[in-house]
PDB file of C-alpha atoms in Angstrom:
ATOM      1  CA  UNK Z   1     -21.265 -10.782  30.004  1.00  0.00           C
ATOM      2  CA  UNK Z   2     -20.026 -11.237  26.441  1.00  0.00           C
ATOM      3  CA  UNK Z   3     -16.654 -12.708  25.611  1.00  0.00           C
ATOM      4  CA  UNK Z   4     -15.490  -9.267  24.462  1.00  0.00           C
ATOM      5  CA  UNK Z   5     -16.492  -7.674  27.794  1.00  0.00           C
ATOM      6  CA  UNK Z   6     -14.841 -10.494  29.713  1.00  0.00           C
ATOM      7  CA  UNK Z   7     -11.529 -10.109  27.876  1.00  0.00           C
ATOM      8  CA  UNK Z   8     -11.638  -6.309  28.308  1.00  0.00           C
ATOM      9  CA  UNK Z   9     -12.234  -6.782  32.065  1.00  0.00           C
ATOM     10  CA  UNK Z  10      -9.060  -8.879  32.177  1.00  0.00           C
ATOM     11  CA  UNK Z  11      -7.112  -5.982  30.692  1.00  0.00           C
ATOM     12  CA  UNK Z  12      -6.894  -7.121  27.064  1.00  0.00           C
ATOM     13  CA  UNK Z  13      -6.771  -4.294  24.510  1.00  0.00           C
ATOM     14  CA  UNK Z  14      -5.480  -3.509  21.036  1.00  0.00           C
ATOM     15  CA  UNK Z  15      -3.762  -6.291  19.124  1.00  0.00           C
ATOM     16  CA  UNK Z  16      -3.851  -8.674  22.104  1.00  0.00           C
ATOM     17  CA  UNK Z  17      -7.635  -8.300  22.318  1.00  0.00           C
ATOM     18  CA  UNK Z  18      -7.966  -8.847  18.560  1.00  0.00           C
ATOM     19  CA  UNK Z  19      -5.798 -11.962  18.734  1.00  0.00           C
ATOM     20  CA  UNK Z  20      -7.808 -13.371  21.635  1.00  0.00           C
ATOM     21  CA  UNK Z  21     -11.137 -12.647  19.938  1.00  0.00           C
ATOM     22  CA  UNK Z  22     -10.174 -14.130  16.580  1.00  0.00           C
ATOM     23  CA  UNK Z  23      -8.140 -17.091  17.798  1.00  0.00           C
ATOM     24  CA  UNK Z  24     -11.089 -19.340  18.552  1.00  0.00           C
ATOM     25  CA  UNK Z  25     -14.332 -17.700  17.520  1.00  0.00           C
ATOM     26  CA  UNK Z  26     -17.360 -19.810  16.776  1.00  0.00           C
ATOM     27  CA  UNK Z  27     -20.536 -19.021  14.874  1.00  0.00           C
ATOM     28  CA  UNK Z  28     -22.375 -18.328  18.135  1.00  0.00           C
ATOM     29  CA  UNK Z  29     -19.761 -15.664  18.976  1.00  0.00           C
ATOM     30  CA  UNK Z  30     -21.029 -13.518  16.100  1.00  0.00           C
ATOM     31  CA  UNK Z  31     -22.564 -11.099  18.606  1.00  0.00           C
ATOM     32  CA  UNK Z  32     -19.016  -9.981  19.350  1.00  0.00           C
ATOM     33  CA  UNK Z  33     -18.768  -8.196  16.015  1.00  0.00           C
ATOM     34  CA  UNK Z  34     -15.312  -9.750  15.793  1.00  0.00           C
ATOM     35  CA  UNK Z  35     -13.792 -10.704  12.457  1.00  0.00           C
ATOM     36  CA  UNK Z  36     -14.039 -14.458  11.944  1.00  0.00           C
ATOM     37  CA  UNK Z  37     -11.929 -16.663   9.733  1.00  0.00           C
ATOM     38  CA  UNK Z  38     -13.945 -19.172   7.731  1.00  0.00           C
ATOM     39  CA  UNK Z  39     -11.430 -21.852   6.766  1.00  0.00           C
ATOM     40  CA  UNK Z  40     -13.845 -23.455   4.303  1.00  0.00           C
ATOM     41  CA  UNK Z  41     -14.589 -20.264   2.383  1.00  0.00           C
ATOM     42  CA  UNK Z  42     -13.189 -20.037  -1.128  1.00  0.00           C
ATOM     43  CA  UNK Z  43     -14.552 -16.689  -2.261  1.00  0.00           C
ATOM     44  CA  UNK Z  44     -14.886 -13.307  -0.647  1.00  0.00           C
ATOM     45  CA  UNK Z  45     -17.632 -10.914  -1.681  1.00  0.00           C
ATOM     46  CA  UNK Z  46     -16.457  -7.337  -1.724  1.00  0.00           C
ATOM     47  CA  UNK Z  47     -18.355  -4.137  -2.429  1.00  0.00           C
ATOM     48  CA  UNK Z  48     -17.474  -1.998  -5.413  1.00  0.00           C
ATOM     49  CA  UNK Z  49     -14.417   0.144  -4.836  1.00  0.00           C
ATOM     50  CA  UNK Z  50     -13.323   3.206  -6.781  1.00  0.00           C
ATOM     51  CA  UNK Z  51     -10.543   1.796  -8.971  1.00  0.00           C
ATOM     52  CA  UNK Z  52      -9.658   3.291 -12.318  1.00  0.00           C
ATOM     53  CA  UNK Z  53      -7.645   0.920 -14.526  1.00  0.00           C
ATOM     54  CA  UNK Z  54      -5.356   2.741 -16.909  1.00  0.00           C
ATOM     55  CA  UNK Z  55      -3.332   1.571 -19.856  1.00  0.00           C
ATOM     56  CA  UNK Z  56      -0.116   3.461 -19.364  1.00  0.00           C
ATOM     57  CA  UNK Z  57       1.940   5.410 -16.890  1.00  0.00           C
ATOM     58  CA  UNK Z  58       1.258   8.576 -18.889  1.00  0.00           C
ATOM     59  CA  UNK Z  59      -2.406   8.333 -17.804  1.00  0.00           C
ATOM     60  CA  UNK Z  60      -1.295   8.132 -14.175  1.00  0.00           C
ATOM     61  CA  UNK Z  61       0.828  11.232 -14.684  1.00  0.00           C
ATOM     62  CA  UNK Z  62      -2.336  13.151 -15.590  1.00  0.00           C
ATOM     63  CA  UNK Z  63      -3.693  12.768 -12.045  1.00  0.00           C
ATOM     64  CA  UNK Z  64      -3.304  16.258 -10.625  1.00  0.00           C
ATOM     65  CA  UNK Z  65      -3.824  15.552  -6.927  1.00  0.00           C
ATOM     66  CA  UNK Z  66      -1.964  12.339  -6.028  1.00  0.00           C
ATOM     67  CA  UNK Z  67      -1.732  11.587  -2.321  1.00  0.00           C
ATOM     68  CA  UNK Z  68       0.360   8.423  -2.586  1.00  0.00           C
ATOM     69  CA  UNK Z  69       2.218   6.684  -5.396  1.00  0.00           C
ATOM     70  CA  UNK Z  70       3.207   3.069  -4.725  1.00  0.00           C
ATOM     71  CA  UNK Z  71       5.553   1.151  -7.009  1.00  0.00           C
ATOM     72  CA  UNK Z  72       4.330  -2.447  -6.716  1.00  0.00           C
ATOM     73  CA  UNK Z  73       7.620  -3.828  -8.063  1.00  0.00           C
ATOM     74  CA  UNK Z  74       9.580  -2.360  -5.137  1.00  0.00           C
ATOM     75  CA  UNK Z  75      10.718  -4.839  -2.488  1.00  0.00           C
ATOM     76  CA  UNK Z  76       9.446  -2.515   0.264  1.00  0.00           C
ATOM     77  CA  UNK Z  77       5.899  -2.779  -1.117  1.00  0.00           C
ATOM     78  CA  UNK Z  78       5.970  -6.440  -2.125  1.00  0.00           C
ATOM     79  CA  UNK Z  79       2.956  -7.154   0.125  1.00  0.00           C
ATOM     80  CA  UNK Z  80       0.801  -5.396  -2.480  1.00  0.00           C
ATOM     81  CA  UNK Z  81       1.634  -8.115  -5.011  1.00  0.00           C
ATOM     82  CA  UNK Z  82      -0.773 -10.537  -3.325  1.00  0.00           C
ATOM     83  CA  UNK Z  83      -4.502 -10.310  -2.697  1.00  0.00           C
ATOM     84  CA  UNK Z  84      -5.039  -9.323   0.926  1.00  0.00           C
ATOM     85  CA  UNK Z  85      -1.675  -7.600   1.174  1.00  0.00           C
ATOM     86  CA  UNK Z  86      -1.442  -3.993   2.220  1.00  0.00           C
ATOM     87  CA  UNK Z  87       1.025  -1.191   2.891  1.00  0.00           C
ATOM     88  CA  UNK Z  88       0.700   2.051   4.819  1.00  0.00           C
ATOM     89  CA  UNK Z  89       2.170   5.119   3.157  1.00  0.00           C
ATOM     90  CA  UNK Z  90       1.650   8.761   4.217  1.00  0.00           C
ATOM     91  CA  UNK Z  91      -1.011   7.580   6.713  1.00  0.00           C
ATOM     92  CA  UNK Z  92      -3.005   5.867   3.962  1.00  0.00           C
ATOM     93  CA  UNK Z  93      -3.669   2.113   3.912  1.00  0.00           C
ATOM     94  CA  UNK Z  94      -3.415   0.753   0.357  1.00  0.00           C
ATOM     95  CA  UNK Z  95      -4.605  -2.843  -0.096  1.00  0.00           C
ATOM     96  CA  UNK Z  96      -4.996  -5.294  -2.953  1.00  0.00           C
ATOM     97  CA  UNK Z  97      -8.584  -6.405  -2.336  1.00  0.00           C
ATOM     98  CA  UNK Z  98      -8.866  -8.783  -5.312  1.00  0.00           C
ATOM     99  CA  UNK Z  99      -6.640  -9.612  -8.258  1.00  0.00           C
ATOM    100  CA  UNK Z 100      -5.464  -6.277  -9.655  1.00  0.00           C
ATOM    101  CA  UNK Z 101      -8.020  -4.284  -7.639  1.00  0.00           C
ATOM    102  CA  UNK Z 102      -6.881  -1.889  -4.945  1.00  0.00           C
ATOM    103  CA  UNK Z 103      -8.613   0.169  -2.258  1.00  0.00           C
ATOM    104  CA  UNK Z 104      -7.260   2.936  -0.048  1.00  0.00           C
ATOM    105  CA  UNK Z 105      -8.442   4.555   3.182  1.00  0.00           C
ATOM    106  CA  UNK Z 106      -6.968   6.701   5.912  1.00  0.00           C
ATOM    107  CA  UNK Z 107      -5.327   4.741   8.714  1.00  0.00           C
ATOM    108  CA  UNK Z 108      -6.812   7.179  11.265  1.00  0.00           C
ATOM    109  CA  UNK Z 109      -9.713   5.469  13.019  1.00  0.00           C
ATOM    110  CA  UNK Z 110     -12.893   7.495  13.479  1.00  0.00           C
ATOM    111  CA  UNK Z 111     -13.767   5.768  16.767  1.00  0.00           C
ATOM    112  CA  UNK Z 112     -10.780   7.302  18.527  1.00  0.00           C
ATOM    113  CA  UNK Z 113      -8.156   9.265  16.599  1.00  0.00           C
ATOM    114  CA  UNK Z 114      -5.461   6.605  16.476  1.00  0.00           C
ATOM    115  CA  UNK Z 115      -3.540   5.512  13.384  1.00  0.00           C
ATOM    116  CA  UNK Z 116      -4.266   1.801  13.819  1.00  0.00           C
ATOM    117  CA  UNK Z 117      -6.335   0.895  10.724  1.00  0.00           C
ATOM    118  CA  UNK Z 118      -5.074  -2.092   8.733  1.00  0.00           C
ATOM    119  CA  UNK Z 119      -6.511  -4.379   6.038  1.00  0.00           C
ATOM    120  CA  UNK Z 120      -7.595  -7.820   7.249  1.00  0.00           C
ATOM    121  CA  UNK Z 121     -10.039 -10.481   6.074  1.00  0.00           C
ATOM    122  CA  UNK Z 122     -11.394  -8.383   3.196  1.00  0.00           C
ATOM    123  CA  UNK Z 123     -12.100  -5.258   5.245  1.00  0.00           C
ATOM    124  CA  UNK Z 124     -10.349  -2.408   6.998  1.00  0.00           C
ATOM    125  CA  UNK Z 125      -9.949  -2.949  10.732  1.00  0.00           C
ATOM    126  CA  UNK Z 126      -8.734  -0.850  13.663  1.00  0.00           C
ATOM    127  CA  UNK Z 127      -6.499  -2.946  15.886  1.00  0.00           C
ATOM    128  CA  UNK Z 128      -7.119  -0.756  18.949  1.00  0.00           C
ATOM    129  CA  UNK Z 129     -10.859  -1.108  19.503  1.00  0.00           C
ATOM    130  CA  UNK Z 130     -12.120  -3.413  16.757  1.00  0.00           C
ATOM    131  CA  UNK Z 131     -13.752  -0.792  14.537  1.00  0.00           C
ATOM    132  CA  UNK Z 132     -14.522  -2.352  11.154  1.00  0.00           C
ATOM    133  CA  UNK Z 133     -14.974  -0.658   7.780  1.00  0.00           C
ATOM    134  CA  UNK Z 134     -15.858  -1.867   4.297  1.00  0.00           C
ATOM    135  CA  UNK Z 135     -13.789  -1.045   1.227  1.00  0.00           C
ATOM    136  CA  UNK Z 136     -15.600   2.259   0.743  1.00  0.00           C
ATOM    137  CA  UNK Z 137     -14.918   3.394   4.328  1.00  0.00           C
ATOM    138  CA  UNK Z 138     -18.439   2.721   5.604  1.00  0.00           C
ATOM    139  CA  UNK Z 139     -18.569   1.492   9.211  1.00  0.00           C
ATOM    140  CA  UNK Z 140     -19.515  -2.153   9.778  1.00  0.00           C
ATOM    141  CA  UNK Z 141     -19.970  -2.144  13.556  1.00  0.00           C
ATOM    142  CA  UNK Z 142     -20.693   0.252  16.429  1.00  0.00           C
ATOM    143  CA  UNK Z 143     -17.060   1.359  16.825  1.00  0.00           C
ATOM    144  CA  UNK Z 144     -16.807   1.994  13.094  1.00  0.00           C
ATOM    145  CA  UNK Z 145     -20.200   3.669  12.754  1.00  0.00           C
ATOM    146  CA  UNK Z 146     -18.718   7.063  11.793  1.00  0.00           C
ATOM    147  CA  UNK Z 147     -16.867   5.566   8.830  1.00  0.00           C
ATOM    148  CA  UNK Z 148     -13.445   6.618   7.558  1.00  0.00           C
ATOM    149  CA  UNK Z 149     -12.177   8.479   4.510  1.00  0.00           C
ATOM    150  CA  UNK Z 150     -11.755   6.350   1.391  1.00  0.00           C
ATOM    151  CA  UNK Z 151      -9.739   7.529  -1.602  1.00  0.00           C
ATOM    152  CA  UNK Z 152      -9.810   6.998  -5.348  1.00  0.00           C
ATOM    153  CA  UNK Z 153      -7.237   4.582  -6.738  1.00  0.00           C
ATOM    154  CA  UNK Z 154      -5.750   4.210 -10.220  1.00  0.00           C
ATOM    155  CA  UNK Z 155      -3.261   1.609 -11.393  1.00  0.00           C
ATOM    156  CA  UNK Z 156      -1.453   0.468 -14.483  1.00  0.00           C
ATOM    157  CA  UNK Z 157      -0.444  -2.845 -12.895  1.00  0.00           C
ATOM    158  CA  UNK Z 158       2.981  -1.578 -11.814  1.00  0.00           C
ATOM    159  CA  UNK Z 159       2.169   1.694 -10.093  1.00  0.00           C
ATOM    160  CA  UNK Z 160      -0.765   2.410  -7.774  1.00  0.00           C
ATOM    161  CA  UNK Z 161      -1.790   6.059  -7.395  1.00  0.00           C
ATOM    162  CA  UNK Z 162      -4.094   7.131  -4.574  1.00  0.00           C
ATOM    163  CA  UNK Z 163      -5.810  10.481  -5.059  1.00  0.00           C
ATOM    164  CA  UNK Z 164      -8.728  12.536  -3.814  1.00  0.00           C
TER     165      UNK Z 164
END
């Protein structure tokens, strides 16, 4: 029995299961497909994400099908000012994946239709069943195998626009 199966048999699920799995994972626990925190790591390799840098707000205004517009200077979206920070707006997770680079996906998990997708440890993660997705929405484990919808992102450094 794997550690994951053991914790599930005890009734752990959702965020409690994620916390238990990630609180003390070791290299040999890698079969769990659980996100691991490498304290010694200094860089994170991320796949290419669809980000269009623009030089002025007028360029952002030319986007005809915006799904979400996020003002980074707003106090309610201050988490987007730091790498690894994310916000959820209109059921879309918008995250700063590296300095000045943003990615956006739906927060509806493809494993089971629950709006539990967040950004954690350089990837998108469903807190209900552990489905993992890269920055382009591609599934990284069995629960995430169907992938999720990723969106195009444009920014001028102050405003982030998510569009299809």
